[in-house]
Amino acid sequence: MGGMSGPYVIRGSVSLPEAELMWRFSRSSGPGGQHVNTSDSQVELRFDLAATEALPPVWKQRALERLAGRLVGGVLTVRASEHRSQWRNRETAAVRLASLLAEATAPPPKPRRPTRIPRGINERRLREKKQRGDTKRGRSGRDWG
C-alpha cells in the first residue's frame, strides 16, 4: 500500500492499531466521470471499540460512554467519500476516527472553583450605588427636607 502514512496517533503514545481497523470499500454516490461506476472510492472504516486492547481501560470506558450514540454493537464506524481517490478517502476516514477517539478519551475538564469577590470591592460597589441613588433622588423637584 503506497501513500498511506503511518500509525494514526490519538494522543501521546497511543495510536490506532492498524490490525484492528476494518475497511470496507464501496462505490461513492454522487457525480463522477465514466470511471465512477467501476471504482470503489467510498471508504467505510470500522473500529471495534468494545473489544480493543489498544486503549488504556480508563480511556476506553470514557469513549464507550461518550460515543454511545454512535456505536453499533460496540463498533465505531466512520465513512469518507469526499475525495475521488480511494486512498485519500482512507486517509480522511482514519484521521477522522483518530480525532473522534481523541475527543472521546480526553480527560474531563477540571471543575470550576468559584472565586470570591474581595470585601473591599463589594463595599465600594454598594457605596457607589448609594451615592448614585442619592444623586438621582436630589433631582426630583420636591423638597426632601
CSV table of N, CA and C in Angstrom, one decimal:
chain,number,residue,atom,x,y,z
A,1,MET,N,0.8,-1.2,0.0
A,1,MET,CA,0.0,0.0,0.0
A,1,MET,C,0.9,1.2,0.0
A,2,GLY,N,1.0,1.9,-1.1
A,2,GLY,CA,1.8,3.1,-1.1
A,2,GLY,C,1.0,4.3,-0.7
A,3,GLY,N,1.7,5.3,-0.1
A,3,GLY,CA,1.0,6.5,0.2
A,3,GLY,C,0.2,6.6,1.5
A,4,MET,N,0.1,5.5,2.2
A,4,MET,CA,-0.6,5.5,3.5
A,4,MET,C,0.4,6.0,4.5
A,5,SER,N,0.0,7.0,5.3
A,5,SER,CA,1.0,7.4,6.3
A,5,SER,C,0.9,6.5,7.5
A,6,GLY,N,1.9,6.6,8.4
A,6,GLY,CA,2.0,5.6,9.5
A,6,GLY,C,0.8,5.5,10.4
A,7,PRO,N,1.1,5.0,11.6
A,7,PRO,CA,0.0,4.8,12.6
A,7,PRO,C,-0.6,6.2,12.9
A,8,TYR,N,-1.9,6.2,13.1
A,8,TYR,CA,-2.7,7.4,13.4
A,8,TYR,C,-2.7,7.6,14.9
A,9,VAL,N,-2.0,8.6,15.4
A,9,VAL,CA,-1.8,8.9,16.8
A,9,VAL,C,-3.1,9.5,17.3
A,10,ILE,N,-3.6,8.9,18.4
A,10,ILE,CA,-4.8,9.5,19.1
A,10,ILE,C,-4.3,10.6,20.0
A,11,ARG,N,-3.5,10.2,21.0
A,11,ARG,CA,-2.9,11.2,21.9
A,11,ARG,C,-1.7,10.6,22.6
A,12,GLY,N,-0.6,11.3,22.7
A,12,GLY,CA,0.5,10.8,23.4
A,12,GLY,C,1.1,9.6,22.7
A,13,SER,N,1.3,8.5,23.4
A,13,SER,CA,1.9,7.4,22.7
A,13,SER,C,0.9,6.4,22.3
A,14,VAL,N,-0.4,6.7,22.4
A,14,VAL,CA,-1.5,5.8,22.0
A,14,VAL,C,-1.9,6.1,20.5
A,15,SER,N,-1.9,5.0,19.7
A,15,SER,CA,-2.3,5.2,18.3
A,15,SER,C,-3.2,4.1,17.9
A,16,LEU,N,-3.9,4.3,16.8
A,16,LEU,CA,-4.8,3.4,16.3
A,16,LEU,C,-4.1,2.1,15.8
A,17,PRO,N,-4.5,0.9,16.3
A,17,PRO,CA,-3.8,-0.3,15.8
A,17,PRO,C,-4.3,-0.6,14.4
A,18,GLU,N,-3.3,-0.7,13.5
A,18,GLU,CA,-3.6,-1.0,12.1
A,18,GLU,C,-4.4,-2.3,12.0
A,19,ALA,N,-4.0,-3.2,12.8
A,19,ALA,CA,-4.6,-4.6,12.7
A,19,ALA,C,-6.1,-4.6,13.1
A,20,GLU,N,-6.5,-3.6,13.9
A,20,GLU,CA,-7.9,-3.7,14.4
A,20,GLU,C,-8.8,-2.8,13.5
A,21,LEU,N,-8.3,-2.2,12.5
A,21,LEU,CA,-9.2,-1.4,11.6
A,21,LEU,C,-9.8,-2.2,10.5
A,22,MET,N,-11.1,-2.2,10.4
A,22,MET,CA,-11.8,-3.0,9.4
A,22,MET,C,-12.2,-2.0,8.3
A,23,TRP,N,-11.7,-2.3,7.1
A,23,TRP,CA,-12.0,-1.4,6.0
A,23,TRP,C,-13.1,-2.0,5.1
A,24,ARG,N,-14.0,-1.1,4.6
A,24,ARG,CA,-14.9,-1.6,3.5
A,24,ARG,C,-14.9,-0.5,2.4
A,25,PHE,N,-14.9,-1.0,1.2
A,25,PHE,CA,-14.9,0.0,0.1
A,25,PHE,C,-16.1,-0.2,-0.7
A,26,SER,N,-16.7,0.9,-1.1
A,26,SER,CA,-17.9,0.7,-1.9
A,26,SER,C,-18.0,1.9,-2.9
A,27,ARG,N,-18.9,1.9,-3.8
A,27,ARG,CA,-18.9,3.0,-4.8
A,27,ARG,C,-19.6,4.2,-4.1
A,28,SER,N,-18.9,5.3,-4.4
A,28,SER,CA,-19.5,6.6,-3.8
A,28,SER,C,-20.7,6.9,-4.6
A,29,SER,N,-21.7,7.6,-3.9
A,29,SER,CA,-22.8,8.1,-4.6
A,29,SER,C,-22.4,9.5,-5.1
A,30,GLY,N,-23.2,10.1,-5.9
A,30,GLY,CA,-22.9,11.4,-6.3
A,30,GLY,C,-22.2,11.4,-7.7
A,31,PRO,N,-21.9,12.6,-8.2
A,31,PRO,CA,-21.4,12.7,-9.6
A,31,PRO,C,-20.0,12.2,-9.7
A,32,GLY,N,-19.7,11.9,-11.0
A,32,GLY,CA,-18.3,11.4,-11.3
A,32,GLY,C,-18.3,11.2,-12.8
A,33,GLY,N,-17.1,10.7,-13.3
A,33,GLY,CA,-17.0,10.5,-14.7
A,33,GLY,C,-17.3,9.1,-15.1
A,34,GLN,N,-16.8,8.7,-16.2
A,34,GLN,CA,-17.1,7.3,-16.7
A,34,GLN,C,-16.5,6.3,-15.7
A,35,HIS,N,-15.5,6.7,-15.0
A,35,HIS,CA,-14.7,5.8,-14.1
A,35,HIS,C,-15.5,5.5,-12.8
A,36,VAL,N,-16.5,6.4,-12.5
A,36,VAL,CA,-17.1,6.3,-11.2
A,36,VAL,C,-17.8,5.0,-10.9
A,37,ASN,N,-18.3,4.4,-11.9
A,37,ASN,CA,-19.1,3.1,-11.6
A,37,ASN,C,-18.2,1.9,-11.4
A,38,THR,N,-16.9,2.1,-11.7
A,38,THR,CA,-16.1,0.9,-11.5
A,38,THR,C,-15.1,1.1,-10.3
A,39,SER,N,-15.0,2.3,-9.8
A,39,SER,CA,-14.1,2.5,-8.7
A,39,SER,C,-14.7,2.5,-7.3
A,40,ASP,N,-14.2,1.7,-6.4
A,40,ASP,CA,-14.8,1.7,-5.0
A,40,ASP,C,-14.0,2.8,-4.2
A,41,SER,N,-14.5,4.0,-4.4
A,41,SER,CA,-13.7,5.1,-3.7
A,41,SER,C,-14.3,5.4,-2.3
A,42,GLN,N,-15.6,5.1,-2.1
A,42,GLN,CA,-16.1,5.4,-0.7
A,42,GLN,C,-15.5,4.4,0.3
A,43,VAL,N,-15.1,5.0,1.4
A,43,VAL,CA,-14.4,4.1,2.4
A,43,VAL,C,-15.2,4.1,3.7
A,44,GLU,N,-15.4,2.9,4.2
A,44,GLU,CA,-16.0,2.8,5.5
A,44,GLU,C,-15.0,2.1,6.4
A,45,LEU,N,-14.7,2.8,7.5
A,45,LEU,CA,-13.7,2.3,8.5
A,45,LEU,C,-14.4,1.9,9.7
A,46,ARG,N,-14.3,0.7,10.2
A,46,ARG,CA,-14.9,0.2,11.4
A,46,ARG,C,-13.9,-0.1,12.4
A,47,PHE,N,-14.1,0.3,13.7
A,47,PHE,CA,-13.2,0.0,14.7
A,47,PHE,C,-14.0,-0.5,15.9
A,48,ASP,N,-13.6,-1.7,16.4
A,48,ASP,CA,-14.3,-2.4,17.5
A,48,ASP,C,-13.8,-1.8,18.8
A,49,LEU,N,-14.5,-0.8,19.2
A,49,LEU,CA,-14.1,-0.1,20.4
A,49,LEU,C,-14.3,-0.9,21.7
A,50,ALA,N,-15.4,-1.7,21.7
A,50,ALA,CA,-15.7,-2.6,22.8
A,50,ALA,C,-14.6,-3.6,23.1
A,51,ALA,N,-14.0,-4.1,22.0
A,51,ALA,CA,-13.1,-5.3,22.1
A,51,ALA,C,-11.6,-4.9,22.1
A,52,THR,N,-11.3,-3.6,21.8
A,52,THR,CA,-9.9,-3.2,21.6
A,52,THR,C,-9.1,-3.3,22.9
A,53,GLU,N,-7.8,-3.6,22.7
A,53,GLU,CA,-6.9,-3.6,23.8
A,53,GLU,C,-5.9,-2.4,23.7
A,54,ALA,N,-6.1,-1.7,22.6
A,54,ALA,CA,-5.1,-0.6,22.3
A,54,ALA,C,-5.2,0.6,23.2
A,55,LEU,N,-6.4,0.8,23.7
A,55,LEU,CA,-6.6,2.0,24.6
A,55,LEU,C,-6.5,1.6,26.0
A,56,PRO,N,-6.0,2.5,26.8
A,56,PRO,CA,-6.0,2.3,28.3
A,56,PRO,C,-7.4,2.2,28.8
A,57,PRO,N,-7.7,1.3,29.7
A,57,PRO,CA,-9.0,1.0,30.2
A,57,PRO,C,-9.8,2.2,30.5
A,58,VAL,N,-9.2,3.2,31.2
A,58,VAL,CA,-9.9,4.4,31.5
A,58,VAL,C,-10.4,5.1,30.3
A,59,TRP,N,-9.5,5.3,29.3
A,59,TRP,CA,-9.9,5.9,28.0
A,59,TRP,C,-11.1,5.2,27.4
A,60,LYS,N,-10.9,3.9,27.4
A,60,LYS,CA,-11.9,3.0,26.7
A,60,LYS,C,-13.3,3.3,27.3
A,61,GLN,N,-13.3,3.3,28.6
A,61,GLN,CA,-14.6,3.5,29.4
A,61,GLN,C,-15.2,4.8,29.0
A,62,ARG,N,-14.3,5.8,29.0
A,62,ARG,CA,-14.8,7.2,28.6
A,62,ARG,C,-15.3,7.2,27.2
A,63,ALA,N,-14.6,6.6,26.3
A,63,ALA,CA,-15.0,6.6,24.9
A,63,ALA,C,-16.3,5.9,24.7
A,64,LEU,N,-16.5,4.8,25.4
A,64,LEU,CA,-17.7,4.0,25.2
A,64,LEU,C,-18.9,4.8,25.7
A,65,GLU,N,-18.7,5.5,26.8
A,65,GLU,CA,-19.8,6.4,27.4
A,65,GLU,C,-20.1,7.5,26.4
A,66,ARG,N,-19.1,8.2,26.0
A,66,ARG,CA,-19.3,9.4,25.2
A,66,ARG,C,-19.8,9.2,23.8
A,67,LEU,N,-19.4,8.0,23.2
A,67,LEU,CA,-19.8,7.7,21.8
A,67,LEU,C,-20.9,6.7,21.8
A,68,ALA,N,-21.6,6.5,22.9
A,68,ALA,CA,-22.6,5.5,23.0
A,68,ALA,C,-23.6,5.6,21.9
A,69,GLY,N,-24.0,6.9,21.5
A,69,GLY,CA,-25.0,7.1,20.5
A,69,GLY,C,-24.5,6.7,19.1
A,70,ARG,N,-23.2,6.7,18.9
A,70,ARG,CA,-22.6,6.4,17.6
A,70,ARG,C,-22.3,4.9,17.4
A,71,LEU,N,-22.2,4.2,18.5
A,71,LEU,CA,-21.7,2.8,18.4
A,71,LEU,C,-22.8,1.8,18.0
A,72,VAL,N,-22.5,0.9,17.2
A,72,VAL,CA,-23.4,-0.2,16.8
A,72,VAL,C,-22.8,-1.5,17.3
A,73,GLY,N,-23.3,-2.0,18.4
A,73,GLY,CA,-22.7,-3.2,19.0
A,73,GLY,C,-21.2,-3.0,19.4
A,74,GLY,N,-20.9,-1.9,19.9
A,74,GLY,CA,-19.5,-1.6,20.4
A,74,GLY,C,-18.6,-1.2,19.2
A,75,VAL,N,-19.1,-1.1,18.0
A,75,VAL,CA,-18.2,-0.8,16.9
A,75,VAL,C,-18.5,0.6,16.4
A,76,LEU,N,-17.4,1.4,16.2
A,76,LEU,CA,-17.5,2.7,15.7
A,76,LEU,C,-17.3,2.7,14.2
A,77,THR,N,-18.1,3.4,13.5
A,77,THR,CA,-18.0,3.4,12.0
A,77,THR,C,-17.8,4.9,11.5
A,78,VAL,N,-16.8,5.0,10.7
A,78,VAL,CA,-16.6,6.3,10.1
A,78,VAL,C,-16.6,6.2,8.5
A,79,ARG,N,-17.3,7.1,7.9
A,79,ARG,CA,-17.3,7.0,6.4
A,79,ARG,C,-16.6,8.2,5.8
A,80,ALA,N,-16.0,8.0,4.6
A,80,ALA,CA,-15.4,9.1,3.9
A,80,ALA,C,-15.6,8.9,2.4
A,81,SER,N,-16.2,9.9,1.8
A,81,SER,CA,-16.4,9.7,0.3
A,81,SER,C,-16.2,11.0,-0.4
A,82,GLU,N,-15.5,12.0,0.3
A,82,GLU,CA,-15.4,13.3,-0.4
A,82,GLU,C,-14.4,13.4,-1.5
A,83,HIS,N,-13.3,12.5,-1.4
A,83,HIS,CA,-12.3,12.6,-2.4
A,83,HIS,C,-12.6,11.5,-3.5
A,84,ARG,N,-12.0,11.8,-4.7
A,84,ARG,CA,-12.3,10.8,-5.8
A,84,ARG,C,-11.3,9.7,-5.7
A,85,SER,N,-10.2,9.8,-4.9
A,85,SER,CA,-9.3,8.7,-4.9
A,85,SER,C,-9.5,7.9,-3.6
A,86,GLN,N,-9.4,6.6,-3.7
A,86,GLN,CA,-9.7,5.8,-2.5
A,86,GLN,C,-8.7,6.0,-1.4
A,87,TRP,N,-7.4,6.2,-1.7
A,87,TRP,CA,-6.5,6.3,-0.6
A,87,TRP,C,-6.6,7.6,0.1
A,88,ARG,N,-7.0,8.7,-0.6
A,88,ARG,CA,-7.3,9.9,0.1
A,88,ARG,C,-8.5,9.8,1.0
A,89,ASN,N,-9.5,9.0,0.6
A,89,ASN,CA,-10.6,8.8,1.5
A,89,ASN,C,-10.2,7.9,2.7
A,90,ARG,N,-9.3,7.0,2.5
A,90,ARG,CA,-8.8,6.2,3.6
A,90,ARG,C,-8.1,7.1,4.6
A,91,GLU,N,-7.3,8.0,4.1
A,91,GLU,CA,-6.6,8.9,5.0
A,91,GLU,C,-7.7,9.7,5.8
A,92,THR,N,-8.6,10.3,5.1
A,92,THR,CA,-9.7,11.1,5.7
A,92,THR,C,-10.4,10.3,6.8
A,93,ALA,N,-10.8,9.1,6.5
A,93,ALA,CA,-11.5,8.3,7.4
A,93,ALA,C,-10.7,8.0,8.7
A,94,ALA,N,-9.4,7.6,8.5
A,94,ALA,CA,-8.5,7.3,9.6
A,94,ALA,C,-8.3,8.5,10.5
A,95,VAL,N,-8.1,9.6,9.9
A,95,VAL,CA,-7.8,10.8,10.6
A,95,VAL,C,-9.1,11.2,11.4
A,96,ARG,N,-10.2,11.0,10.8
A,96,ARG,CA,-11.5,11.3,11.4
A,96,ARG,C,-11.7,10.4,12.6
A,97,LEU,N,-11.4,9.2,12.5
A,97,LEU,CA,-11.6,8.2,13.5
A,97,LEU,C,-10.6,8.6,14.7
A,98,ALA,N,-9.4,8.9,14.4
A,98,ALA,CA,-8.4,9.2,15.4
A,98,ALA,C,-8.9,10.5,16.2
A,99,SER,N,-9.4,11.5,15.5
A,99,SER,CA,-9.8,12.7,16.2
A,99,SER,C,-11.0,12.4,17.0
A,100,LEU,N,-11.9,11.6,16.5
A,100,LEU,CA,-13.1,11.2,17.3
A,100,LEU,C,-12.7,10.6,18.6
A,101,LEU,N,-11.8,9.6,18.5
A,101,LEU,CA,-11.3,8.9,19.7
A,101,LEU,C,-10.6,9.9,20.6
A,102,ALA,N,-9.8,10.8,20.0
A,102,ALA,CA,-9.0,11.7,20.9
A,102,ALA,C,-10.0,12.6,21.7
A,103,GLU,N,-11.1,13.0,21.0
A,103,GLU,CA,-12.1,13.8,21.7
A,103,GLU,C,-12.8,13.0,22.8
A,104,ALA,N,-13.1,11.8,22.4
A,104,ALA,CA,-13.9,11.0,23.4
A,104,ALA,C,-13.1,10.5,24.6
A,105,THR,N,-11.8,10.4,24.4
A,105,THR,CA,-11.0,9.9,25.5
A,105,THR,C,-10.3,11.0,26.3
A,106,ALA,N,-10.6,12.3,25.9
A,106,ALA,CA,-10.0,13.4,26.6
A,106,ALA,C,-10.4,13.4,28.1
A,107,PRO,N,-9.5,13.7,29.0
A,107,PRO,CA,-9.9,13.8,30.4
A,107,PRO,C,-11.0,14.8,30.6
A,108,PRO,N,-11.9,14.6,31.6
A,108,PRO,CA,-13.0,15.5,31.8
A,108,PRO,C,-12.4,16.9,32.3
A,109,PRO,N,-13.0,18.0,31.9
A,109,PRO,CA,-12.5,19.3,32.3
A,109,PRO,C,-12.4,19.4,33.8
A,110,LYS,N,-11.5,20.2,34.3
A,110,LYS,CA,-11.4,20.4,35.8
A,110,LYS,C,-12.6,21.2,36.2
A,111,PRO,N,-13.1,20.8,37.4
A,111,PRO,CA,-14.3,21.5,37.9
A,111,PRO,C,-13.9,23.0,38.2
A,112,ARG,N,-14.9,23.9,38.0
A,112,ARG,CA,-14.6,25.3,38.2
A,112,ARG,C,-14.7,25.6,39.7
A,113,ARG,N,-13.7,26.3,40.2
A,113,ARG,CA,-13.7,26.7,41.6
A,113,ARG,C,-14.3,28.2,41.6
A,114,PRO,N,-15.4,28.4,42.3
A,114,PRO,CA,-15.9,29.7,42.4
A,114,PRO,C,-15.0,30.7,43.1
A,115,THR,N,-14.8,31.9,42.5
A,115,THR,CA,-13.9,32.8,43.1
A,115,THR,C,-14.6,33.7,44.0
A,116,ARG,N,-14.0,34.3,45.0
A,116,ARG,CA,-14.7,35.2,45.9
A,116,ARG,C,-14.3,36.6,45.6
A,117,ILE,N,-15.3,37.5,45.7
A,117,ILE,CA,-15.1,38.9,45.5
A,117,ILE,C,-14.5,39.5,46.8
A,118,PRO,N,-13.4,40.2,46.7
A,118,PRO,CA,-12.9,40.8,47.9
A,118,PRO,C,-13.9,41.8,48.5
A,119,ARG,N,-13.8,41.8,49.8
A,119,ARG,CA,-14.9,42.6,50.5
A,119,ARG,C,-14.8,44.1,50.1
A,120,GLY,N,-13.6,44.6,50.0
A,120,GLY,CA,-13.4,46.0,49.7
A,120,GLY,C,-14.1,46.4,48.4
A,121,ILE,N,-14.0,45.5,47.4
A,121,ILE,CA,-14.6,45.8,46.1
A,121,ILE,C,-16.1,45.8,46.2
A,122,ASN,N,-16.7,44.9,47.0
A,122,ASN,CA,-18.1,44.8,47.2
A,122,ASN,C,-18.6,46.1,47.9
A,123,GLU,N,-17.9,46.5,48.9
A,123,GLU,CA,-18.3,47.6,49.7
A,123,GLU,C,-18.2,48.9,48.8
A,124,ARG,N,-17.2,49.0,48.0
A,124,ARG,CA,-17.1,50.2,47.1
A,124,ARG,C,-18.3,50.2,46.2
A,125,ARG,N,-18.7,49.1,45.6
A,125,ARG,CA,-19.8,49.0,44.7
A,125,ARG,C,-21.1,49.5,45.4
A,126,LEU,N,-21.3,49.0,46.6
A,126,LEU,CA,-22.5,49.4,47.3
A,126,LEU,C,-22.5,50.9,47.6
A,127,ARG,N,-21.3,51.4,48.0
A,127,ARG,CA,-21.2,52.8,48.3
A,127,ARG,C,-21.5,53.7,47.1
A,128,GLU,N,-21.0,53.2,45.9
A,128,GLU,CA,-21.3,54.0,44.7
A,128,GLU,C,-22.7,53.9,44.3
A,129,LYS,N,-23.4,52.8,44.5
A,129,LYS,CA,-24.8,52.6,44.3
A,129,LYS,C,-25.6,53.6,45.1
A,130,LYS,N,-25.2,53.7,46.4
A,130,LYS,CA,-25.9,54.6,47.3
A,130,LYS,C,-25.8,56.0,46.8
A,131,GLN,N,-24.5,56.4,46.4
A,131,GLN,CA,-24.3,57.7,46.0
A,131,GLN,C,-25.1,58.1,44.8
A,132,ARG,N,-25.2,57.2,43.9
A,132,ARG,CA,-25.9,57.4,42.7
A,132,ARG,C,-27.4,57.6,43.0
A,133,GLY,N,-27.9,56.7,43.9
A,133,GLY,CA,-29.3,56.9,44.3
A,133,GLY,C,-29.5,58.2,44.9
A,134,ASP,N,-28.6,58.7,45.7
A,134,ASP,CA,-28.8,60.0,46.4
A,134,ASP,C,-28.8,61.1,45.3
A,135,THR,N,-27.9,61.0,44.3
A,135,THR,CA,-27.8,62.0,43.2
A,135,THR,C,-29.2,62.0,42.5
A,136,LYS,N,-29.7,60.8,42.2
A,136,LYS,CA,-31.0,60.8,41.5
A,136,LYS,C,-32.1,61.3,42.3
A,137,ARG,N,-32.0,61.0,43.6
A,137,ARG,CA,-33.1,61.5,44.5
A,137,ARG,C,-33.1,63.0,44.6
A,138,GLY,N,-31.9,63.6,44.5
A,138,GLY,CA,-31.8,65.0,44.6
A,138,GLY,C,-32.3,65.7,43.4
A,139,ARG,N,-32.6,65.0,42.3
A,139,ARG,CA,-33.0,65.6,41.1
A,139,ARG,C,-34.5,65.9,41.1
A,140,SER,N,-35.3,65.1,41.9
A,140,SER,CA,-36.7,65.3,41.8
A,140,SER,C,-37.0,66.7,42.4
A,141,GLY,N,-38.0,67.4,41.9
A,141,GLY,CA,-38.3,68.8,42.3
A,141,GLY,C,-38.7,69.0,43.7
A,142,ARG,N,-39.3,68.0,44.3
A,142,ARG,CA,-39.9,68.3,45.6
A,142,ARG,C,-38.9,68.3,46.7
A,143,ASP,N,-39.2,68.9,47.8
A,143,ASP,CA,-38.3,69.1,48.9
A,143,ASP,C,-38.2,67.9,49.8
A,144,TRP,N,-37.0,67.4,50.0
A,144,TRP,CA,-36.9,66.2,50.8
A,144,TRP,C,-36.6,66.5,52.2
A,145,GLY,N,-36.7,67.8,52.6
A,145,GLY,CA,-36.3,68.2,54.0
A,145,GLY,C,-37.1,67.5,55.0
